[in-house]
mmCIF file of C-alpha atoms in Angstrom:
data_model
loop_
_atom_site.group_PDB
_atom_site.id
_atom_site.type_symbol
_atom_site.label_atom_id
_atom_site.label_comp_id
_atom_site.label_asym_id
_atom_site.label_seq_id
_atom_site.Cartn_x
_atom_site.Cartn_y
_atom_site.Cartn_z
ATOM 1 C CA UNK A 1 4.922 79.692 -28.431
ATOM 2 C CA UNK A 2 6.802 77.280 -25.753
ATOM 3 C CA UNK A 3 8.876 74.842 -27.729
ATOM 4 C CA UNK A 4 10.019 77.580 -30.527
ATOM 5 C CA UNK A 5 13.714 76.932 -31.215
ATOM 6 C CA UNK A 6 14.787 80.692 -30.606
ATOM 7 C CA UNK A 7 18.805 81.754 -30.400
ATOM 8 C CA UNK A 8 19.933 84.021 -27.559
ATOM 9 C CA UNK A 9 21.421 86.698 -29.899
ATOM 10 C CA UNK A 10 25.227 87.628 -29.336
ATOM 11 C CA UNK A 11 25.827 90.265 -26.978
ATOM 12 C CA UNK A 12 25.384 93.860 -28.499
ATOM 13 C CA UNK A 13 28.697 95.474 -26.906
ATOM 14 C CA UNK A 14 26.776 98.997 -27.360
ATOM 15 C CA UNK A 15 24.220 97.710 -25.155
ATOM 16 C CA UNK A 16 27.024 97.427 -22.374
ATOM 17 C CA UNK A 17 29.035 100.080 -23.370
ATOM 18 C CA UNK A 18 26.013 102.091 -22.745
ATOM 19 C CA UNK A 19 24.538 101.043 -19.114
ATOM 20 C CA UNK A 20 28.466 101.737 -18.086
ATOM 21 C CA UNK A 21 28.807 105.467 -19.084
ATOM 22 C CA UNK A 22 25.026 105.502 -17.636
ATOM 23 C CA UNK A 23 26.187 104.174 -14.470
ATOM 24 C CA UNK A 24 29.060 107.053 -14.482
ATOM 25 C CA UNK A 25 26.752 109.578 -15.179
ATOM 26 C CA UNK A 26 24.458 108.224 -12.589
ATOM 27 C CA UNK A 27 27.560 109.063 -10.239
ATOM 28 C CA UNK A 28 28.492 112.075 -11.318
ATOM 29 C CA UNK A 29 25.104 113.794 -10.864
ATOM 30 C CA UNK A 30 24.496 112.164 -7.224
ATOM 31 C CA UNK A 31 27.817 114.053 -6.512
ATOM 32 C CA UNK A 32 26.164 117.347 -6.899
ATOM 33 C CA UNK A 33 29.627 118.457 -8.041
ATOM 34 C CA UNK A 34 30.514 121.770 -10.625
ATOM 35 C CA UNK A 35 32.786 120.481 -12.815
ATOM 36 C CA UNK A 36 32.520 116.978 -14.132
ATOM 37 C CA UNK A 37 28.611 117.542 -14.124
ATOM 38 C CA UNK A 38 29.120 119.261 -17.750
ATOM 39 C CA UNK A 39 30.054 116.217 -19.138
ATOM 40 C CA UNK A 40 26.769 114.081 -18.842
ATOM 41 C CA UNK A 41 24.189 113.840 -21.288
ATOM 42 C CA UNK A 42 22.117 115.141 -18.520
ATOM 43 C CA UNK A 43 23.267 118.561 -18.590
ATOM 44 C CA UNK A 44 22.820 119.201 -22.072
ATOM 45 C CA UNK A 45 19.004 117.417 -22.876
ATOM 46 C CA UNK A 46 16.006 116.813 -21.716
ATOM 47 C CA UNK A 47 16.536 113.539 -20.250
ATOM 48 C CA UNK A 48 18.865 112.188 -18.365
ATOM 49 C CA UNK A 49 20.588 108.443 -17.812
ATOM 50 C CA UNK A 50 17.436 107.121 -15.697
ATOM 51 C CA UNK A 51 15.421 106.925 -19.013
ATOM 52 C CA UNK A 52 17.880 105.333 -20.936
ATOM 53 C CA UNK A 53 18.371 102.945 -18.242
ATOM 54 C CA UNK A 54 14.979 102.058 -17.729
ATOM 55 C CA UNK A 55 14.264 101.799 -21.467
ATOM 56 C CA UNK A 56 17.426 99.162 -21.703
ATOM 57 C CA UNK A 57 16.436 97.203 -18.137
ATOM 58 C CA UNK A 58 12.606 96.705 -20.531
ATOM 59 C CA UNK A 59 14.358 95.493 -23.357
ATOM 60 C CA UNK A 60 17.018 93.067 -21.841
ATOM 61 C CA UNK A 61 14.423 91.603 -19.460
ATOM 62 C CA UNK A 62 11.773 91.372 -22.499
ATOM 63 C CA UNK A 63 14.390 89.550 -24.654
ATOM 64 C CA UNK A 64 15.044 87.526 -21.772
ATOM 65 C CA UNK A 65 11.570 86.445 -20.654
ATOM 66 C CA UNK A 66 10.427 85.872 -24.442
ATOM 67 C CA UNK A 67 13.277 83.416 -24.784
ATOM 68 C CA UNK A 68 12.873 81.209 -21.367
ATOM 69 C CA UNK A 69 9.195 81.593 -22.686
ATOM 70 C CA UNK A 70 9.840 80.072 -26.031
ATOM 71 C CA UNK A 71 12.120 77.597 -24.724
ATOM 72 C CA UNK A 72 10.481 76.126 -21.720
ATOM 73 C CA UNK A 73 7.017 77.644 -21.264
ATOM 74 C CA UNK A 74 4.956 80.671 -19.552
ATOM 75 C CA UNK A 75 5.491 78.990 -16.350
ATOM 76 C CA UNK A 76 9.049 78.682 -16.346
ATOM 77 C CA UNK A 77 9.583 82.121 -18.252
ATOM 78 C CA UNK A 78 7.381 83.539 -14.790
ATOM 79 C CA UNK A 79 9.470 81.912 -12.219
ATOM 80 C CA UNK A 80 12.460 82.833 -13.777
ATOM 81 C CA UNK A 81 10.974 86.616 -13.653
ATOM 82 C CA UNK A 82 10.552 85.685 -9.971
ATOM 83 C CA UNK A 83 13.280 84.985 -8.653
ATOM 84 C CA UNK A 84 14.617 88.566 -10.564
ATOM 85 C CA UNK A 85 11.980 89.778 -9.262
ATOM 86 C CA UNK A 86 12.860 88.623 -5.558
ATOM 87 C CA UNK A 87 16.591 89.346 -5.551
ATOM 88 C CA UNK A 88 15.937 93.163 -6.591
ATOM 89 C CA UNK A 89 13.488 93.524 -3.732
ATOM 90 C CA UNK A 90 16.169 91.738 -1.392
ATOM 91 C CA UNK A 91 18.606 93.795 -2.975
ATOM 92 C CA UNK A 92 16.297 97.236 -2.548
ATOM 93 C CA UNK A 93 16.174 96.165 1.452
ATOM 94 C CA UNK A 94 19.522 96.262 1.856
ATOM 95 C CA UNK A 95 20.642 99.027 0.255
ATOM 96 C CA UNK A 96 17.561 100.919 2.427
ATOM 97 C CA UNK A 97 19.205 99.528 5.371
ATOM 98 C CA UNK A 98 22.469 100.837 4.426
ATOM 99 C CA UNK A 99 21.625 104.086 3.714
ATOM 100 C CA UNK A 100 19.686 104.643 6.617
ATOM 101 C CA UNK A 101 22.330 103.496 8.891
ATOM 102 C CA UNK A 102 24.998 106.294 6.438
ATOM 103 C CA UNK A 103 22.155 109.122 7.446
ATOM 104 C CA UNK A 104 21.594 108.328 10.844
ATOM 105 C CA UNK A 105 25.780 108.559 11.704
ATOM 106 C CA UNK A 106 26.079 111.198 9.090
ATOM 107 C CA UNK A 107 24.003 113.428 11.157
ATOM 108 C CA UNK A 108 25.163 112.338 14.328
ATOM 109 C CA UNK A 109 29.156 112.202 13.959
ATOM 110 C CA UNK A 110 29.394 114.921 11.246
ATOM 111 C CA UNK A 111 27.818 117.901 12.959
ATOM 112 C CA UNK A 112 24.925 118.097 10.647
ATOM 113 C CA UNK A 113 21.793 118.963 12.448
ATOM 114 C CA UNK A 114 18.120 118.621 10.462
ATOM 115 C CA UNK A 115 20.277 115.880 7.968
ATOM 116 C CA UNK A 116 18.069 112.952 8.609
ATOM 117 C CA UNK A 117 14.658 115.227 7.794
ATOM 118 C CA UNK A 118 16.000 116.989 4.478
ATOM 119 C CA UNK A 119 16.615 113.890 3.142
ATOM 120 C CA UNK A 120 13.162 112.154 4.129
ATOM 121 C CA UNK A 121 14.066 109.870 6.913
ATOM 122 C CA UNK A 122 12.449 111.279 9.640
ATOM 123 C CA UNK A 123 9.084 109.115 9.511
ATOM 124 C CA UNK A 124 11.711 106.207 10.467
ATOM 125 C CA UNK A 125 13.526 107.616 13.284
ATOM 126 C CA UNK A 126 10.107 108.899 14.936
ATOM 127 C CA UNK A 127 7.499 105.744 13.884
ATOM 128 C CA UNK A 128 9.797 102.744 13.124
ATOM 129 C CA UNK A 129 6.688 100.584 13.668
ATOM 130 C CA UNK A 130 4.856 102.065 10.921
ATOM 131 C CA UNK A 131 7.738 103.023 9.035
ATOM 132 C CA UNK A 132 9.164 99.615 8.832
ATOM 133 C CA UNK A 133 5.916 97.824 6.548
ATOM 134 C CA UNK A 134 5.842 101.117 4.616
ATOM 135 C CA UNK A 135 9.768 100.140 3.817
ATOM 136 C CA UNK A 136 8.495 96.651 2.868
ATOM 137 C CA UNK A 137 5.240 97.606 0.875
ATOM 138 C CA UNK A 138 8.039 100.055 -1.289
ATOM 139 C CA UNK A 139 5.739 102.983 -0.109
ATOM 140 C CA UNK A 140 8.084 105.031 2.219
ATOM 141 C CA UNK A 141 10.959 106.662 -0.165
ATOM 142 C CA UNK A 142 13.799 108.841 1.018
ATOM 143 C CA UNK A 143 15.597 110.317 -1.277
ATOM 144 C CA UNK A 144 17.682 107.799 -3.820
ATOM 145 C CA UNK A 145 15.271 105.073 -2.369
ATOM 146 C CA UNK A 146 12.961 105.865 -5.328
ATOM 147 C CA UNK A 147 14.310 103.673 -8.279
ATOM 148 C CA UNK A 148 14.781 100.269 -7.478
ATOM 149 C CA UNK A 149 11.127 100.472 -6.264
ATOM 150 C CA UNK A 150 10.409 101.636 -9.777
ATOM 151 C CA UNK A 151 12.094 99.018 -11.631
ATOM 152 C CA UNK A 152 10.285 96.038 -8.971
ATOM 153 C CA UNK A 153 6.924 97.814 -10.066
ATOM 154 C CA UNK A 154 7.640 97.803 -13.845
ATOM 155 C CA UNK A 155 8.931 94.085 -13.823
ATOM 156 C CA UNK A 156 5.678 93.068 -12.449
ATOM 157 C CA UNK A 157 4.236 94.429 -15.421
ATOM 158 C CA UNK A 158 6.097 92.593 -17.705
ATOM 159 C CA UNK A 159 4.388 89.395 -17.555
ATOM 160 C CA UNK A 160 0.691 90.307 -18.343
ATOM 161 C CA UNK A 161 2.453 93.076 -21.364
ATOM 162 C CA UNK A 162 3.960 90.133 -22.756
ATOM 163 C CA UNK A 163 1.129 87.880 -22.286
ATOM 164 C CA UNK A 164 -1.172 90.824 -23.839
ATOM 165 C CA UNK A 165 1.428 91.178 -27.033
ATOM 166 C CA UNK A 166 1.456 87.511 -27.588
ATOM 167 C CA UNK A 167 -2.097 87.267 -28.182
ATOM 168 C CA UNK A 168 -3.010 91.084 -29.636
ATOM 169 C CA UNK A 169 0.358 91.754 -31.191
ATOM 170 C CA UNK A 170 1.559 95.451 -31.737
ATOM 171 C CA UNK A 171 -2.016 96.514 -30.182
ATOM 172 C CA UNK A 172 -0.676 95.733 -26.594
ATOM 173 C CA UNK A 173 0.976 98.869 -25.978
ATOM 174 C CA UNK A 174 -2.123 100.629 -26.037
ATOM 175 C CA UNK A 175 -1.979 99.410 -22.473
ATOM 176 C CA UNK A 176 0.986 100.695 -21.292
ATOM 177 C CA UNK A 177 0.744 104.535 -23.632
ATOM 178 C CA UNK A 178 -3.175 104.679 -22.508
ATOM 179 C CA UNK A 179 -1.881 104.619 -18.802
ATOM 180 C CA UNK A 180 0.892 107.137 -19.666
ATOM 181 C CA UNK A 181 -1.919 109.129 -21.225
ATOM 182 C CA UNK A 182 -3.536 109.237 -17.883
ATOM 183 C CA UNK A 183 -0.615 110.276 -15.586
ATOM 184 C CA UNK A 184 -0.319 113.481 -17.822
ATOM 185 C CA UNK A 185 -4.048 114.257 -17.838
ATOM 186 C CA UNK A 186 -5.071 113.187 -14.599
ATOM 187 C CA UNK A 187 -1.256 112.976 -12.397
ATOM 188 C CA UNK A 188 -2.160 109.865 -10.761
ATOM 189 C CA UNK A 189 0.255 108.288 -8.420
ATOM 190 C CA UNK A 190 1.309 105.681 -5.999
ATOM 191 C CA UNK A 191 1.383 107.403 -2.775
ATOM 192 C CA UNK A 192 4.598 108.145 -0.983
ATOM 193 C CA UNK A 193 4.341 107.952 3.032
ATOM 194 C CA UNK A 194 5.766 109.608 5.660
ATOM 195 C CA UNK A 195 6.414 112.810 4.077
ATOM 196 C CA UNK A 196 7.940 110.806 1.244
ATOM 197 C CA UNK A 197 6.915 111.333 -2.690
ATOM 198 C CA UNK A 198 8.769 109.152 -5.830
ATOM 199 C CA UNK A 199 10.532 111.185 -8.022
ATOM 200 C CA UNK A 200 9.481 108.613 -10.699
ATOM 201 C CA UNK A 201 6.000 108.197 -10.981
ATOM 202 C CA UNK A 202 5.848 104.251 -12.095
ATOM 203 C CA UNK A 203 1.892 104.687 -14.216
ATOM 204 C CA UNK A 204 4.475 107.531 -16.149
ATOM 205 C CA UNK A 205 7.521 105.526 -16.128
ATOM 206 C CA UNK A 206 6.635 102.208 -17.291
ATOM 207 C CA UNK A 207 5.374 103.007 -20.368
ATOM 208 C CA UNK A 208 9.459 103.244 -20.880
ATOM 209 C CA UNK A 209 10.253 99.857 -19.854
ATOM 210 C CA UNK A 210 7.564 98.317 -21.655
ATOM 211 C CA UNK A 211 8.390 99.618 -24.744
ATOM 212 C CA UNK A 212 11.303 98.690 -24.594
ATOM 213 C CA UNK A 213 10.285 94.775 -23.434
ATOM 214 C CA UNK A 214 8.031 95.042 -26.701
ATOM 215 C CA UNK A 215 11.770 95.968 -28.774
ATOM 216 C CA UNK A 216 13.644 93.551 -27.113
ATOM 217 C CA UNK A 217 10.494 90.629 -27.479
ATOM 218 C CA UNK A 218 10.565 92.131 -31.058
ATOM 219 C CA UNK A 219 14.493 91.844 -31.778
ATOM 220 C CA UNK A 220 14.448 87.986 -30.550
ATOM 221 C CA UNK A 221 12.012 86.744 -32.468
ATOM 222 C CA UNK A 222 13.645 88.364 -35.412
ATOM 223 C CA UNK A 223 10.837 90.825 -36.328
ATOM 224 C CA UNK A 224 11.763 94.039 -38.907
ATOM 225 C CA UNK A 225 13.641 96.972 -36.591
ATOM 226 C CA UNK A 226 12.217 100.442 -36.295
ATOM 227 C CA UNK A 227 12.435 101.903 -39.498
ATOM 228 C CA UNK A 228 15.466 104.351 -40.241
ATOM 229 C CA UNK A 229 13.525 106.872 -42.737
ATOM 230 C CA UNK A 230 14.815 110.270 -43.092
ATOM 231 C CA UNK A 231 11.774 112.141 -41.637
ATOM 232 C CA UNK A 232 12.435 110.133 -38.333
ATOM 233 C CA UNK A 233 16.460 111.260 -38.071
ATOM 234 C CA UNK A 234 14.881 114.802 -38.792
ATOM 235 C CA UNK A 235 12.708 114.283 -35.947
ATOM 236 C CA UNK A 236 14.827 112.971 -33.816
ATOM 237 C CA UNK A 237 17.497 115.868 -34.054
ATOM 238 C CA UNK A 238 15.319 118.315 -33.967
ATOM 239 C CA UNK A 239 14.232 117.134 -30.634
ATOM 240 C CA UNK A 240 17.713 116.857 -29.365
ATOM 241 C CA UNK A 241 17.884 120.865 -31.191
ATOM 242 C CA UNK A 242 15.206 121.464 -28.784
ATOM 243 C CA UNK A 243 17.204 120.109 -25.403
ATOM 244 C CA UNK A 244 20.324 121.973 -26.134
ATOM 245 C CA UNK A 245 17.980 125.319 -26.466
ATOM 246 C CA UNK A 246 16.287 124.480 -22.912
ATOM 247 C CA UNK A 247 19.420 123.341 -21.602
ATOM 248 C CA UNK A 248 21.111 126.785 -22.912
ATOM 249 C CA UNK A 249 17.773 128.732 -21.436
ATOM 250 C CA UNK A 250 19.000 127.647 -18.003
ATOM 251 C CA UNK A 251 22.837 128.110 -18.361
ATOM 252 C CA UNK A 252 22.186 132.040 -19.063
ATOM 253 C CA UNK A 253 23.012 131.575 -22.771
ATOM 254 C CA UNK A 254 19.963 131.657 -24.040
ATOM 255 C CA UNK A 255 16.560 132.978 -23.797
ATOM 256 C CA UNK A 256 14.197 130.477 -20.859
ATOM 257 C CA UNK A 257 12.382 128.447 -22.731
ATOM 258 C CA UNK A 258 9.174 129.477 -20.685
ATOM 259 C CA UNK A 259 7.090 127.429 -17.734
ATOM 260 C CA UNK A 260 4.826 125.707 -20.349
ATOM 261 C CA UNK A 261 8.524 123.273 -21.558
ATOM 262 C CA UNK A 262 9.708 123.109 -18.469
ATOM 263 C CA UNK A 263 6.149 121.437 -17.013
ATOM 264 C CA UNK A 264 6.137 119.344 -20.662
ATOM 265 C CA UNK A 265 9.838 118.404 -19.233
ATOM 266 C CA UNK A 266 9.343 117.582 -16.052
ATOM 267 C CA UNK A 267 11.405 114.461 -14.717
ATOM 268 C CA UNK A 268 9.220 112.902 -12.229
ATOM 269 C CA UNK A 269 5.786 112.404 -14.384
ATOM 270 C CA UNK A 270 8.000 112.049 -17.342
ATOM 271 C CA UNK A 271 6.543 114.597 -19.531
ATOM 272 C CA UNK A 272 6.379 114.336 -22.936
ATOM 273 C CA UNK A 273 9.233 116.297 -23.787
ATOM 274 C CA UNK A 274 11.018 114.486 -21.603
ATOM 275 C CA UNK A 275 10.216 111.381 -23.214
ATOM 276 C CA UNK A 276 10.362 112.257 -26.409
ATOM 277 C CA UNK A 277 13.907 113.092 -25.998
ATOM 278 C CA UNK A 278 15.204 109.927 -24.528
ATOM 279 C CA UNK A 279 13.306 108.173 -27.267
ATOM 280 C CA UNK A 280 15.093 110.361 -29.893
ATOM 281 C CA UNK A 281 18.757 109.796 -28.246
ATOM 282 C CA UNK A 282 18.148 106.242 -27.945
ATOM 283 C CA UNK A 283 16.867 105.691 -32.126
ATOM 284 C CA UNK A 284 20.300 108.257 -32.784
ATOM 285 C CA UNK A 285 22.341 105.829 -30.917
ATOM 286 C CA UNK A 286 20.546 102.921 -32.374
ATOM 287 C CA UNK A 287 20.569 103.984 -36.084
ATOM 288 C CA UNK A 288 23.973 106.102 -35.834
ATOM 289 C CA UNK A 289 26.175 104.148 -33.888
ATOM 290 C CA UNK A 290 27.454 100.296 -35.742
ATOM 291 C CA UNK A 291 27.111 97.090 -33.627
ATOM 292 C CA UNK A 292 30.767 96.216 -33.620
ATOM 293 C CA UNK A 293 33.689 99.100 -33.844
ATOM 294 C CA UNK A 294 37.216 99.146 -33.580
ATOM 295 C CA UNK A 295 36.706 101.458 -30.877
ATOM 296 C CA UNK A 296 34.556 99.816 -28.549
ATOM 297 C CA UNK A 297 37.654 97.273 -27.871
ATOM 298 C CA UNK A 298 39.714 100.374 -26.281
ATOM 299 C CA UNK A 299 40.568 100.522 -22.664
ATOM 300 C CA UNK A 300 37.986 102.963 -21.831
ATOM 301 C CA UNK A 301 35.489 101.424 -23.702
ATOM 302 C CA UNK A 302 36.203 97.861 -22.507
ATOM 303 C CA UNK A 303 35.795 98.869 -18.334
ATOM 304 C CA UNK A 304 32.696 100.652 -19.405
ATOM 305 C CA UNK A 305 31.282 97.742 -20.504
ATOM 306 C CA UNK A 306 32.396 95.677 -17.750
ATOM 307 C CA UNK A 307 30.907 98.623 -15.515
ATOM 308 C CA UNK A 308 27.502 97.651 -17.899
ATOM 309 C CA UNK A 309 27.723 94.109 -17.054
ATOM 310 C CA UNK A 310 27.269 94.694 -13.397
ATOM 311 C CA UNK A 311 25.286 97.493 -13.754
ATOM 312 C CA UNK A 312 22.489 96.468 -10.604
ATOM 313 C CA UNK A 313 25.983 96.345 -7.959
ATOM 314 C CA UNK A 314 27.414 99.097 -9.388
ATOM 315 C CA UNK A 315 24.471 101.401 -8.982
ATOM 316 C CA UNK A 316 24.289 100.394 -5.372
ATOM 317 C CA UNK A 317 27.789 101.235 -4.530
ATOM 318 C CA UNK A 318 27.638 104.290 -6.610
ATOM 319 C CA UNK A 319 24.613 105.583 -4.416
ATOM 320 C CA UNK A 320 26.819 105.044 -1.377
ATOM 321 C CA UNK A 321 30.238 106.743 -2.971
ATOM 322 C CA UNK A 322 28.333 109.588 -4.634
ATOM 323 C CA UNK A 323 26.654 110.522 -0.937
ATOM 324 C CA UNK A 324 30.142 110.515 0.033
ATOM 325 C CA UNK A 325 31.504 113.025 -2.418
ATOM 326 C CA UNK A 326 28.510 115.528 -2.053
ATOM 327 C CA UNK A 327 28.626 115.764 1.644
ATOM 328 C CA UNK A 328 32.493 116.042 1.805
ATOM 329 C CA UNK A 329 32.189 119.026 -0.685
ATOM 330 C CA UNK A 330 29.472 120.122 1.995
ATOM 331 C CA UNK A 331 31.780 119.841 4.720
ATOM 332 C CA UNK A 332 34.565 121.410 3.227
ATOM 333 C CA UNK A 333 33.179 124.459 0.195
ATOM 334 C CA UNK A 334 36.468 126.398 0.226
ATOM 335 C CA UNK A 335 38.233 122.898 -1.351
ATOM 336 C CA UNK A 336 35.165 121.342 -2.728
ATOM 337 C CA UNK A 337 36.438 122.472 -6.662
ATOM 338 C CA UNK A 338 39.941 120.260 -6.088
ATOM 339 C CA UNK A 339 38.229 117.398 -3.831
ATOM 340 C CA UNK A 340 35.777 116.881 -6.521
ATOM 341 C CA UNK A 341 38.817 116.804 -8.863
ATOM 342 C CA UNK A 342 40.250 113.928 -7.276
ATOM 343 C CA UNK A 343 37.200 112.486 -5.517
ATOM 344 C CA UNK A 344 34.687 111.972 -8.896
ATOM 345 C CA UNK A 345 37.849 110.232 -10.800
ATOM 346 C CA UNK A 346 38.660 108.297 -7.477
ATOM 347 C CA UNK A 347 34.953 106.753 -7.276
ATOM 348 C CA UNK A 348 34.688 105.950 -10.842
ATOM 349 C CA UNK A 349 37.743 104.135 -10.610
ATOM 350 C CA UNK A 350 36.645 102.197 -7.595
ATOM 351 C CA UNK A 351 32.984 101.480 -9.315
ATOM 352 C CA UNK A 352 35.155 99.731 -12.751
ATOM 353 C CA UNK A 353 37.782 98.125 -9.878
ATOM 354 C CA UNK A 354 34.734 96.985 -7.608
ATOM 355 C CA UNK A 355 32.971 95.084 -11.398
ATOM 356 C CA UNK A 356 36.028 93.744 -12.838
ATOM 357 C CA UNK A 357 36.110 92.187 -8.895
ATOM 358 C CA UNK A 358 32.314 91.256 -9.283
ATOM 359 C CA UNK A 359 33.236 89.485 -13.579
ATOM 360 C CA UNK A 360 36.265 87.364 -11.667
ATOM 361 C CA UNK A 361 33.809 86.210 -9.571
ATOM 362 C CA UNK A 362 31.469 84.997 -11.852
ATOM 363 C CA UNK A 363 34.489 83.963 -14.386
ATOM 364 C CA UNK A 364 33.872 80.097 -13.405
ATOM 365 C CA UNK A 365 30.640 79.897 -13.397
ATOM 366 C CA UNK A 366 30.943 81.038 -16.934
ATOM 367 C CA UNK A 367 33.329 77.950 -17.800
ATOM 368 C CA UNK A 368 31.177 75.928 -16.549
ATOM 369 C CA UNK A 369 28.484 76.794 -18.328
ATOM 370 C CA UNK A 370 30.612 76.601 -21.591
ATOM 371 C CA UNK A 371 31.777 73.276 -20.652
ATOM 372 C CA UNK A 372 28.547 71.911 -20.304
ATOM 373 C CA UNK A 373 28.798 71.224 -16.751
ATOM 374 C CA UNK A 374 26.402 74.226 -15.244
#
């Protein structure tokens, strides 16, 4: 395959348009807050933005590898996925740091006794010697230290799936559905230390980002889309149908829709149901939604694609500014309804103000590159 003249396709501004609002959701749920919570995707379905992100991370990085692969060989495509690979981890390390450090102070300066163990960082502050190469090995995760870890796991995948397609074709994701298969029947895991569990089981989760590597290898070498036949939009509503009954089971407007969907549902073994819904939202949005649209040049639109751009940075600061709302509406219930009213707004601002700062940045790089000169 090295050698093949492929095209880097033109940037699908739904693509970005789509990790932004994901991103904002992302925010808004960390917040834990009452009001802005109803308008996420999240609280009406049975999946939330973390499967749609996932599935879009495995199909940007697919395109992405199958084109450095094409142009300058397996071995270049892999150290390319390297150094990704590396900077993630780097980037995971940090943000661990970071939040520890928020937890630690949190507990101490803000009068909140028993903070550091609800939220899974005791093993550090007791066994920091053992802690420390759990940290490194991604085995010890505190709560929100769980998906970066994910994504590192599933990108080391990525290689051998494409490797596997390349030679086997369609066939390969056997592989990644077979080990799927096994996390429902069997509930095998990585295991989490020091008290610690992943709320994203990565043998359950990758099949996600593989499939969508295998879309986005598929899309660059010009290969027929998914096929748009009326029995699969029937489907696919009907399995969106299905969230907004759950959904409505636990708002009190319906009838529960029983233990047996909610365990078919469940987020961190990505059940079935679960997965079949983000699969449905993501064909709707696929089939339903046009490439190019007036709208998509609007103000709104336009920072939540620049939000998408940056998407990695964002999430990290987002982590940090979302703690920040939920534990000032801890601190202070009697006002949390009016805080969140300014705070959410406030931090979503600060996320668009914090990548349009991040696209300056990289603004000459770009030039460069268009120039000829990088």
């Amino acid at each position: 395959m090295a050698g093949v003249a492929l095209q880097r396709p033109p940037r699908d501004l739904r693509l970005d348009i789509l990790r932004g609002w994901m991103q904002v959701s992302i925010f808004i749920s960390h917040a834990f807050g009452a009001i802005f919570v109803w308008g996420i995707h999240a609280s009406w379905g049975l999946s939330d933005s973390s499967e749609q992100f996932v599935l879009l991370s495995g199909l940007a990085l697919g395109s992405v590898f199958t084109l450095k692969r094409a142009r300058d060989g397996f071995g270049a495509a892999l150290r390319d996925l390297a150094i990704r690979i590396r900077r993630l981890y780097l980037t995971h390390l940090v943000v661990f740091v970071l939040f520890a450090a928020m937890i630690f102070w949190a507990q101490m300066r803000l009068n909140l006794p028993g903070l550091v163990s609800q939220m899974g960082w005791s093993w550090l502050a007791e066994d920091p010697l053992r802690a420390i190469p759990a940290v490194l090995a991604l085995l010890y995760l505190p709560r929100f230290m769980d998906i970066l870890p994910l994504f590192l796991l599933c990108m080391l995948l990525l290689a051998p799936f494409l490797w596997l397609q390349e030679r086997i074709g369609d066939r390969a994701l056997l592989a990644p559905l077979g080990l799927y298969a096994l996390t429902q029947v069997s509930g095998i895991t990585l295991p989490g230390l020091g008290g610690t569990q992943s709320g994203f089981d990565p043998f359950a989760w990758q099949v996600l980002f593989l499939l969508g590597a295998w879309l986005g290898r598929r899309a660059l070498l010009g290969q027929p889309p998914l096929p748009r036949h009326p029995a699969l939009l029937a489907a696919a509503l009907a399995v969106v149908a299905l969230g907004l009954w759950v959904k409505a089971g636990h708002h009190g407007w319906l009838p529960e829709a029983g233990a047996e969907v909610e365990r078919w549902a469940e987020k961190a073994t990505l059940g079935p149901l679960r997965l079949a819904h983000a699969l449905a939202l993501a064909w709707l949005v696929a089939v339903l939604v046009p490439r190019e649209a007036a709208w998509m040049h609007g103000l709104l639109p336009r920072w939540l694609a620049l939000i998408g751009q940056h998407s990695l940075h964002v999430f990290c600061l987002g982590l940090f500014l979302s703690w920040a709302c939920a534990i000032t509406f801890v601190l202070q219930p009697a006002r949390a309804w009016w805080l969140e009213l300014v705070m959410v707004p406030a931090g979503v601002v600060l996320l668009a103000a914090f990548a349009a700062l991040l696209d300056r940045r990289r603004l000459p790089a770009r030039r460069l590159a268009r120039a000829g000169c990088g």
